[in-house]
Amino acid sequence: MQLSVSAVRAEETLTWREQFRREAAGQIVHDSLHTRDGWTESYLFAVDGTPTGYGAVAVGGPWQGTRTVFEFYLIPSHHGQAVELFANFLQASAATHLEFQTSHALLNVLARSSAERLTVEKIVFRDERTTTLPAPAWASFRRALPGDATRMFSHHDEPVGDWLIEVDGVIAATGGMLAHYNPPHRDLFMEVAPSYRRRGLGGYLLQELKRVCREDGGIPCARCNPDNLASQLTLKNAGFVPWAEVVTGSVTQPKT
């Protein structure tokens, strides 16, 4: 049986990437990397000359100076060749690092066997239940208007969102959603002004953003740093549950 790994143009992996998306059945954090010029390199796998899947390596943007494997897909009928093909892929791509979601079962297993110094970078949340959190006292949820810019509080962790919560005429929190993930998943984000935290505004804001997202045909999801317990609890209160982790590590160097 002859196995091959060949560098190809990203366009040649579109069919395989769509299968990868369908099997993921959830948010793919780095799905948009392929659309950014010069950020990725693509590889096509074949068994006895028949294409069986693809892999992708991040080389630009935050990954500049590395060669980071972030996608690996094989059709199920060829999972028996996964270990050897993955090893060939690491060698052909000169991979130095790995970054993967634990929700991608095949890549999760293969990457863990080929990586060292693993670190959880993000927790990925999926929406599990619809909540009915009441609006906090004197709080109103609405879309941001151009005139709100002059009254906006300083944001330190997230961008200023398209939606906000106003309390007694003061903008107390903003939030929004990013749509560049695998459709129709949308990543929700929010930030509450320091003086208005621990009042239930964050959970209520996320609840309303979930509603807007679904009304627009999207599937709400979210990410959070593993050490940000406050945000994790807020996400839980709004009906989100942990679904996967984004894990990074360096490629295990072969023993000499």
PDB file of C-alpha atoms in Angstrom:
ATOM      1  CA  MET A   1       0.000   0.000   0.000  1.00  0.00           C
ATOM      2  CA  GLN A   2       1.492   3.321  -1.096  1.00  0.00           C
ATOM      3  CA  LEU A   3       0.785   6.404   1.007  1.00  0.00           C
ATOM      4  CA  SER A   4       1.523   9.929  -0.212  1.00  0.00           C
ATOM      5  CA  VAL A   5       1.358  13.476   1.153  1.00  0.00           C
ATOM      6  CA  SER A   6       1.528  16.280  -1.416  1.00  0.00           C
ATOM      7  CA  ALA A   7       1.525  20.061  -1.075  1.00  0.00           C
ATOM      8  CA  VAL A   8      -1.435  21.541  -2.990  1.00  0.00           C
ATOM      9  CA  ARG A   9      -3.325  24.796  -3.403  1.00  0.00           C
ATOM     10  CA  ALA A  10      -5.968  25.439  -0.749  1.00  0.00           C
ATOM     11  CA  GLU A  11      -8.685  25.286  -3.414  1.00  0.00           C
ATOM     12  CA  GLU A  12      -7.884  21.623  -4.002  1.00  0.00           C
ATOM     13  CA  THR A  13      -8.950  20.744  -0.451  1.00  0.00           C
ATOM     14  CA  LEU A  14     -12.357  22.470  -0.474  1.00  0.00           C
ATOM     15  CA  THR A  15     -14.334  19.222  -0.813  1.00  0.00           C
ATOM     16  CA  TRP A  16     -12.384  17.624   2.018  1.00  0.00           C
ATOM     17  CA  ARG A  17     -12.723  20.661   4.230  1.00  0.00           C
ATOM     18  CA  GLU A  18     -16.497  20.563   3.808  1.00  0.00           C
ATOM     19  CA  GLN A  19     -16.519  16.950   4.973  1.00  0.00           C
ATOM     20  CA  PHE A  20     -14.333  17.971   7.900  1.00  0.00           C
ATOM     21  CA  ARG A  21     -16.867  20.674   8.829  1.00  0.00           C
ATOM     22  CA  ARG A  22     -19.783  18.244   8.674  1.00  0.00           C
ATOM     23  CA  GLU A  23     -18.034  15.721  10.908  1.00  0.00           C
ATOM     24  CA  ALA A  24     -17.022  18.431  13.407  1.00  0.00           C
ATOM     25  CA  ALA A  25     -20.699  19.134  14.199  1.00  0.00           C
ATOM     26  CA  GLY A  26     -19.756  22.322  16.035  1.00  0.00           C
ATOM     27  CA  GLN A  27     -17.653  25.457  15.961  1.00  0.00           C
ATOM     28  CA  ILE A  28     -14.241  25.203  14.281  1.00  0.00           C
ATOM     29  CA  VAL A  29     -12.205  27.980  15.858  1.00  0.00           C
ATOM     30  CA  HIS A  30      -9.614  28.290  13.081  1.00  0.00           C
ATOM     31  CA  ASP A  31     -11.882  27.685  10.072  1.00  0.00           C
ATOM     32  CA  SER A  32     -11.299  31.174   8.651  1.00  0.00           C
ATOM     33  CA  LEU A  33      -7.500  30.838   8.433  1.00  0.00           C
ATOM     34  CA  HIS A  34      -7.789  29.378   4.938  1.00  0.00           C
ATOM     35  CA  THR A  35      -9.246  32.654   3.624  1.00  0.00           C
ATOM     36  CA  ARG A  36      -6.300  34.767   4.788  1.00  0.00           C
ATOM     37  CA  ASP A  37      -3.651  35.094   2.115  1.00  0.00           C
ATOM     38  CA  GLY A  38      -0.342  33.541   3.091  1.00  0.00           C
ATOM     39  CA  TRP A  39      -1.506  32.230   6.452  1.00  0.00           C
ATOM     40  CA  THR A  40      -1.817  28.532   5.619  1.00  0.00           C
ATOM     41  CA  GLU A  41      -0.388  25.707   3.540  1.00  0.00           C
ATOM     42  CA  SER A  42      -2.464  22.727   2.413  1.00  0.00           C
ATOM     43  CA  TYR A  43      -1.632  19.070   1.794  1.00  0.00           C
ATOM     44  CA  LEU A  44      -3.539  16.281   0.093  1.00  0.00           C
ATOM     45  CA  PHE A  45      -3.300  12.656   1.231  1.00  0.00           C
ATOM     46  CA  ALA A  46      -3.622   9.631  -1.043  1.00  0.00           C
ATOM     47  CA  VAL A  47      -3.570   5.867  -0.641  1.00  0.00           C
ATOM     48  CA  ASP A  48      -2.493   3.961  -3.765  1.00  0.00           C
ATOM     49  CA  GLY A  49      -3.130   7.118  -5.782  1.00  0.00           C
ATOM     50  CA  THR A  50      -6.670   7.668  -4.474  1.00  0.00           C
ATOM     51  CA  PRO A  51      -7.242  10.893  -2.475  1.00  0.00           C
ATOM     52  CA  THR A  52      -8.301  10.148   1.088  1.00  0.00           C
ATOM     53  CA  GLY A  53      -8.118  13.454   2.972  1.00  0.00           C
ATOM     54  CA  TYR A  54      -6.144  16.602   3.672  1.00  0.00           C
ATOM     55  CA  GLY A  55      -4.111  18.487   6.245  1.00  0.00           C
ATOM     56  CA  ALA A  56      -3.419  22.162   6.883  1.00  0.00           C
ATOM     57  CA  VAL A  57      -0.546  24.066   8.478  1.00  0.00           C
ATOM     58  CA  ALA A  58      -0.654  27.639   9.828  1.00  0.00           C
ATOM     59  CA  VAL A  59       2.430  29.710   8.919  1.00  0.00           C
ATOM     60  CA  GLY A  60       1.227  33.336   9.005  1.00  0.00           C
ATOM     61  CA  GLY A  61      -0.377  35.824  11.363  1.00  0.00           C
ATOM     62  CA  PRO A  62       0.080  34.803  15.017  1.00  0.00           C
ATOM     63  CA  TRP A  63       1.736  31.593  13.789  1.00  0.00           C
ATOM     64  CA  GLN A  64       4.470  33.348  11.826  1.00  0.00           C
ATOM     65  CA  GLY A  65       7.814  31.714  12.545  1.00  0.00           C
ATOM     66  CA  THR A  66       6.185  28.336  13.201  1.00  0.00           C
ATOM     67  CA  ARG A  67       4.703  25.574  11.093  1.00  0.00           C
ATOM     68  CA  THR A  68       1.625  24.664  13.106  1.00  0.00           C
ATOM     69  CA  VAL A  69      -0.627  21.767  12.116  1.00  0.00           C
ATOM     70  CA  PHE A  70      -4.239  22.735  12.841  1.00  0.00           C
ATOM     71  CA  GLU A  71      -6.349  20.471  10.615  1.00  0.00           C
ATOM     72  CA  PHE A  72      -6.114  16.793   9.655  1.00  0.00           C
ATOM     73  CA  TYR A  73      -8.920  14.841   8.019  1.00  0.00           C
ATOM     74  CA  LEU A  74      -9.233  11.329   6.636  1.00  0.00           C
ATOM     75  CA  ILE A  75     -12.347   9.605   5.351  1.00  0.00           C
ATOM     76  CA  PRO A  76     -13.392   6.961   7.899  1.00  0.00           C
ATOM     77  CA  SER A  77     -12.606   4.041   5.587  1.00  0.00           C
ATOM     78  CA  HIS A  78      -8.908   4.989   5.757  1.00  0.00           C
ATOM     79  CA  HIS A  79      -8.539   5.594   9.487  1.00  0.00           C
ATOM     80  CA  GLY A  80      -6.467   2.415   9.534  1.00  0.00           C
ATOM     81  CA  GLN A  81      -3.692   4.372   7.799  1.00  0.00           C
ATOM     82  CA  ALA A  82      -4.081   7.440  10.056  1.00  0.00           C
ATOM     83  CA  VAL A  83      -0.973   6.933  12.189  1.00  0.00           C
ATOM     84  CA  GLU A  84       1.368   6.487   9.253  1.00  0.00           C
ATOM     85  CA  LEU A  85      -0.217   9.247   7.185  1.00  0.00           C
ATOM     86  CA  PHE A  86      -0.067  11.674  10.092  1.00  0.00           C
ATOM     87  CA  ALA A  87       3.623  10.912  10.624  1.00  0.00           C
ATOM     88  CA  ASN A  88       4.249  11.438   6.905  1.00  0.00           C
ATOM     89  CA  PHE A  89       2.280  14.690   7.055  1.00  0.00           C
ATOM     90  CA  LEU A  90       4.358  16.025   9.956  1.00  0.00           C
ATOM     91  CA  GLN A  91       7.533  15.194   8.049  1.00  0.00           C
ATOM     92  CA  ALA A  92       6.387  16.535   4.657  1.00  0.00           C
ATOM     93  CA  SER A  93       5.141  19.796   6.165  1.00  0.00           C
ATOM     94  CA  ALA A  94       8.179  20.222   8.439  1.00  0.00           C
ATOM     95  CA  ALA A  95       5.720  20.832  11.276  1.00  0.00           C
ATOM     96  CA  THR A  96       7.089  22.401  14.452  1.00  0.00           C
ATOM     97  CA  HIS A  97       3.871  22.833  16.448  1.00  0.00           C
ATOM     98  CA  LEU A  98       0.332  21.520  16.787  1.00  0.00           C
ATOM     99  CA  GLU A  99      -2.884  23.367  17.631  1.00  0.00           C
ATOM    100  CA  PHE A 100      -6.061  21.325  17.725  1.00  0.00           C
ATOM    101  CA  GLN A 101      -9.570  21.115  19.121  1.00  0.00           C
ATOM    102  CA  THR A 102     -10.324  18.148  21.316  1.00  0.00           C
ATOM    103  CA  SER A 103     -13.688  17.878  19.537  1.00  0.00           C
ATOM    104  CA  HIS A 104     -11.851  16.693  16.405  1.00  0.00           C
ATOM    105  CA  ALA A 105     -11.532  13.114  17.620  1.00  0.00           C
ATOM    106  CA  LEU A 106      -8.995  11.758  15.111  1.00  0.00           C
ATOM    107  CA  LEU A 107      -6.683  14.768  15.247  1.00  0.00           C
ATOM    108  CA  ASN A 108      -6.995  14.899  19.027  1.00  0.00           C
ATOM    109  CA  VAL A 109      -5.672  11.349  19.390  1.00  0.00           C
ATOM    110  CA  LEU A 110      -2.927  11.678  16.784  1.00  0.00           C
ATOM    111  CA  ALA A 111      -1.738  15.086  17.962  1.00  0.00           C
ATOM    112  CA  ARG A 112      -1.469  14.018  21.595  1.00  0.00           C
ATOM    113  CA  SER A 113       0.744  11.108  20.581  1.00  0.00           C
ATOM    114  CA  SER A 114       3.028  13.433  18.598  1.00  0.00           C
ATOM    115  CA  ALA A 115       3.228  16.517  20.824  1.00  0.00           C
ATOM    116  CA  GLU A 116       4.908  17.682  23.985  1.00  0.00           C
ATOM    117  CA  ARG A 117       4.407  20.599  26.402  1.00  0.00           C
ATOM    118  CA  LEU A 118       0.660  20.634  25.786  1.00  0.00           C
ATOM    119  CA  THR A 119      -1.250  23.707  26.964  1.00  0.00           C
ATOM    120  CA  VAL A 120      -4.975  24.455  26.945  1.00  0.00           C
ATOM    121  CA  GLU A 121      -5.351  27.840  25.250  1.00  0.00           C
ATOM    122  CA  LYS A 122      -9.145  28.156  25.059  1.00  0.00           C
ATOM    123  CA  ILE A 123     -12.318  26.439  26.175  1.00  0.00           C
ATOM    124  CA  VAL A 124     -14.965  26.248  23.458  1.00  0.00           C
ATOM    125  CA  PHE A 125     -18.590  26.408  24.618  1.00  0.00           C
ATOM    126  CA  ARG A 126     -21.743  25.260  22.863  1.00  0.00           C
ATOM    127  CA  ASP A 127     -25.292  26.375  23.558  1.00  0.00           C
ATOM    128  CA  GLU A 128     -27.183  23.707  25.516  1.00  0.00           C
ATOM    129  CA  ARG A 129     -30.338  25.355  26.831  1.00  0.00           C
ATOM    130  CA  THR A 130     -32.553  28.409  26.462  1.00  0.00           C
ATOM    131  CA  THR A 131     -32.553  30.543  29.590  1.00  0.00           C
ATOM    132  CA  THR A 132     -35.144  32.984  30.918  1.00  0.00           C
ATOM    133  CA  LEU A 133     -32.977  35.295  32.975  1.00  0.00           C
ATOM    134  CA  PRO A 134     -34.925  38.442  33.936  1.00  0.00           C
ATOM    135  CA  ALA A 135     -33.572  41.816  32.939  1.00  0.00           C
ATOM    136  CA  PRO A 136     -31.580  43.314  35.846  1.00  0.00           C
ATOM    137  CA  ALA A 137     -33.184  46.343  37.454  1.00  0.00           C
ATOM    138  CA  TRP A 138     -33.317  49.411  35.205  1.00  0.00           C
ATOM    139  CA  ALA A 139     -31.410  47.591  32.453  1.00  0.00           C
ATOM    140  CA  SER A 140     -32.415  47.653  28.784  1.00  0.00           C
ATOM    141  CA  PHE A 141     -30.967  45.656  25.879  1.00  0.00           C
ATOM    142  CA  ARG A 142     -30.747  47.330  22.465  1.00  0.00           C
ATOM    143  CA  ARG A 143     -28.653  47.734  19.339  1.00  0.00           C
ATOM    144  CA  ALA A 144     -25.832  50.278  19.592  1.00  0.00           C
ATOM    145  CA  LEU A 145     -26.337  53.592  17.803  1.00  0.00           C
ATOM    146  CA  PRO A 146     -23.682  55.893  16.248  1.00  0.00           C
ATOM    147  CA  GLY A 147     -24.177  58.433  19.036  1.00  0.00           C
ATOM    148  CA  ASP A 148     -23.272  55.853  21.676  1.00  0.00           C
ATOM    149  CA  ALA A 149     -19.580  56.016  20.758  1.00  0.00           C
ATOM    150  CA  THR A 150     -19.009  59.177  22.800  1.00  0.00           C
ATOM    151  CA  ARG A 151     -20.537  57.555  25.908  1.00  0.00           C
ATOM    152  CA  MET A 152     -18.719  54.226  25.657  1.00  0.00           C
ATOM    153  CA  PHE A 153     -16.647  52.842  28.531  1.00  0.00           C
ATOM    154  CA  SER A 154     -13.074  51.678  27.885  1.00  0.00           C
ATOM    155  CA  HIS A 155     -12.889  48.085  26.654  1.00  0.00           C
ATOM    156  CA  HIS A 156      -9.860  46.008  27.641  1.00  0.00           C
ATOM    157  CA  ASP A 157     -10.727  42.408  26.790  1.00  0.00           C
ATOM    158  CA  GLU A 158     -13.207  42.467  23.903  1.00  0.00           C
ATOM    159  CA  PRO A 159     -14.109  44.829  21.035  1.00  0.00           C
ATOM    160  CA  VAL A 160     -17.027  47.219  21.360  1.00  0.00           C
ATOM    161  CA  GLY A 161     -20.076  45.217  20.313  1.00  0.00           C
ATOM    162  CA  ASP A 162     -23.055  46.063  18.109  1.00  0.00           C
ATOM    163  CA  TRP A 163     -25.428  45.490  21.022  1.00  0.00           C
ATOM    164  CA  LEU A 164     -25.438  46.955  24.511  1.00  0.00           C
ATOM    165  CA  ILE A 165     -27.101  47.121  27.890  1.00  0.00           C
ATOM    166  CA  GLU A 166     -27.965  50.524  29.263  1.00  0.00           C
ATOM    167  CA  VAL A 167     -28.597  51.090  32.983  1.00  0.00           C
ATOM    168  CA  ASP A 168     -30.118  54.392  34.044  1.00  0.00           C
ATOM    169  CA  GLY A 169     -28.850  56.018  30.858  1.00  0.00           C
ATOM    170  CA  VAL A 170     -25.308  54.633  31.255  1.00  0.00           C
ATOM    171  CA  ILE A 171     -23.812  52.068  28.872  1.00  0.00           C
ATOM    172  CA  ALA A 172     -22.924  49.246  31.242  1.00  0.00           C
ATOM    173  CA  ALA A 173     -22.035  46.419  28.835  1.00  0.00           C
ATOM    174  CA  THR A 174     -21.632  45.686  25.148  1.00  0.00           C
ATOM    175  CA  GLY A 175     -21.518  42.500  23.120  1.00  0.00           C
ATOM    176  CA  GLY A 176     -21.753  41.040  19.666  1.00  0.00           C
ATOM    177  CA  MET A 177     -21.045  38.043  17.510  1.00  0.00           C
ATOM    178  CA  LEU A 178     -18.351  37.075  15.022  1.00  0.00           C
ATOM    179  CA  ALA A 179     -19.509  35.283  11.879  1.00  0.00           C
ATOM    180  CA  HIS A 180     -16.195  34.238  10.292  1.00  0.00           C
ATOM    181  CA  TYR A 181     -16.287  30.760  11.838  1.00  0.00           C
ATOM    182  CA  ASN A 182     -17.706  27.747  10.014  1.00  0.00           C
ATOM    183  CA  PRO A 183     -21.274  28.760   9.106  1.00  0.00           C
ATOM    184  CA  PRO A 184     -23.745  29.032  10.697  1.00  0.00           C
ATOM    185  CA  HIS A 185     -21.751  29.128  13.958  1.00  0.00           C
ATOM    186  CA  ARG A 186     -21.202  32.554  15.469  1.00  0.00           C
ATOM    187  CA  ASP A 187     -18.876  33.331  18.331  1.00  0.00           C
ATOM    188  CA  LEU A 188     -20.500  35.527  20.975  1.00  0.00           C
ATOM    189  CA  PHE A 189     -18.477  38.028  22.998  1.00  0.00           C
ATOM    190  CA  MET A 190     -19.251  40.656  25.598  1.00  0.00           C
ATOM    191  CA  GLU A 191     -17.633  42.970  28.130  1.00  0.00           C
ATOM    192  CA  VAL A 192     -19.164  44.564  31.209  1.00  0.00           C
ATOM    193  CA  ALA A 193     -17.879  47.858  32.592  1.00  0.00           C
ATOM    194  CA  PRO A 194     -15.954  47.216  35.843  1.00  0.00           C
ATOM    195  CA  SER A 195     -18.383  49.163  38.042  1.00  0.00           C
ATOM    196  CA  TYR A 196     -21.342  47.125  36.761  1.00  0.00           C
ATOM    197  CA  ARG A 197     -19.934  43.633  37.164  1.00  0.00           C
ATOM    198  CA  ARG A 198     -21.469  40.973  39.432  1.00  0.00           C
ATOM    199  CA  ARG A 199     -24.980  42.298  38.841  1.00  0.00           C
ATOM    200  CA  GLY A 200     -26.130  39.645  36.353  1.00  0.00           C
ATOM    201  CA  LEU A 201     -25.629  41.887  33.308  1.00  0.00           C
ATOM    202  CA  GLY A 202     -23.214  39.535  31.550  1.00  0.00           C
ATOM    203  CA  GLY A 203     -25.498  36.511  31.660  1.00  0.00           C
ATOM    204  CA  TYR A 204     -28.518  38.542  30.577  1.00  0.00           C
ATOM    205  CA  LEU A 205     -26.550  40.119  27.714  1.00  0.00           C
ATOM    206  CA  LEU A 206     -25.390  36.708  26.468  1.00  0.00           C
ATOM    207  CA  GLN A 207     -28.930  35.365  26.713  1.00  0.00           C
ATOM    208  CA  GLU A 208     -30.230  38.173  24.516  1.00  0.00           C
ATOM    209  CA  LEU A 209     -27.330  37.836  22.068  1.00  0.00           C
ATOM    210  CA  LYS A 210     -28.178  34.135  21.746  1.00  0.00           C
ATOM    211  CA  ARG A 211     -31.750  35.072  20.886  1.00  0.00           C
ATOM    212  CA  VAL A 212     -30.661  37.601  18.235  1.00  0.00           C
ATOM    213  CA  CYS A 213     -28.181  35.099  16.805  1.00  0.00           C
ATOM    214  CA  ARG A 214     -30.786  32.359  16.392  1.00  0.00           C
ATOM    215  CA  GLU A 215     -33.372  34.756  14.961  1.00  0.00           C
ATOM    216  CA  ASP A 216     -30.786  35.590  12.284  1.00  0.00           C
ATOM    217  CA  GLY A 217     -30.218  31.909  11.458  1.00  0.00           C
ATOM    218  CA  GLY A 218     -26.977  31.467  13.404  1.00  0.00           C
ATOM    219  CA  ILE A 219     -25.861  28.945  15.993  1.00  0.00           C
ATOM    220  CA  PRO A 220     -24.469  30.690  19.083  1.00  0.00           C
ATOM    221  CA  CYS A 221     -21.205  29.501  20.586  1.00  0.00           C
ATOM    222  CA  ALA A 222     -18.397  31.070  22.599  1.00  0.00           C
ATOM    223  CA  ARG A 223     -14.784  30.769  23.709  1.00  0.00           C
ATOM    224  CA  CYS A 224     -13.094  31.568  26.996  1.00  0.00           C
ATOM    225  CA  ASN A 225      -9.631  31.519  28.530  1.00  0.00           C
ATOM    226  CA  PRO A 226      -9.221  28.503  30.825  1.00  0.00           C
ATOM    227  CA  ASP A 227      -8.197  30.688  33.771  1.00  0.00           C
ATOM    228  CA  ASN A 228     -11.150  33.110  33.480  1.00  0.00           C
ATOM    229  CA  LEU A 229     -13.524  31.516  35.982  1.00  0.00           C
ATOM    230  CA  ALA A 230     -15.852  34.527  36.092  1.00  0.00           C
ATOM    231  CA  SER A 231     -16.502  34.371  32.348  1.00  0.00           C
ATOM    232  CA  GLN A 232     -16.983  30.605  32.473  1.00  0.00           C
ATOM    233  CA  LEU A 233     -19.651  30.984  35.158  1.00  0.00           C
ATOM    234  CA  THR A 234     -21.351  33.744  33.161  1.00  0.00           C
ATOM    235  CA  LEU A 235     -21.444  31.513  30.088  1.00  0.00           C
ATOM    236  CA  LYS A 236     -22.911  28.690  32.169  1.00  0.00           C
ATOM    237  CA  ASN A 237     -25.620  30.989  33.553  1.00  0.00           C
ATOM    238  CA  ALA A 238     -26.558  31.909  29.975  1.00  0.00           C
ATOM    239  CA  GLY A 239     -27.022  28.251  28.994  1.00  0.00           C
ATOM    240  CA  PHE A 240     -23.614  27.455  27.508  1.00  0.00           C
ATOM    241  CA  VAL A 241     -21.617  24.349  28.417  1.00  0.00           C
ATOM    242  CA  PRO A 242     -17.953  23.440  27.748  1.00  0.00           C
ATOM    243  CA  TRP A 243     -17.719  21.430  24.536  1.00  0.00           C
ATOM    244  CA  ALA A 244     -14.049  21.299  23.557  1.00  0.00           C
ATOM    245  CA  GLU A 245     -10.614  22.688  24.302  1.00  0.00           C
ATOM    246  CA  VAL A 246      -8.099  24.310  21.977  1.00  0.00           C
ATOM    247  CA  VAL A 247      -4.757  22.705  22.838  1.00  0.00           C
ATOM    248  CA  THR A 248      -1.293  23.715  21.675  1.00  0.00           C
ATOM    249  CA  GLY A 249       2.045  21.955  21.829  1.00  0.00           C
ATOM    250  CA  SER A 250       5.331  21.463  20.037  1.00  0.00           C
ATOM    251  CA  VAL A 251       6.004  18.496  17.792  1.00  0.00           C
ATOM    252  CA  THR A 252       7.843  15.718  19.566  1.00  0.00           C
ATOM    253  CA  GLN A 253      11.352  15.556  18.198  1.00  0.00           C
ATOM    254  CA  PRO A 254      12.464  12.083  17.092  1.00  0.00           C
ATOM    255  CA  LYS A 255      14.907  10.371  19.424  1.00  0.00           C
ATOM    256  CA  THR A 256      18.475  10.098  18.146  1.00  0.00           C
TER     257      THR A 256
END
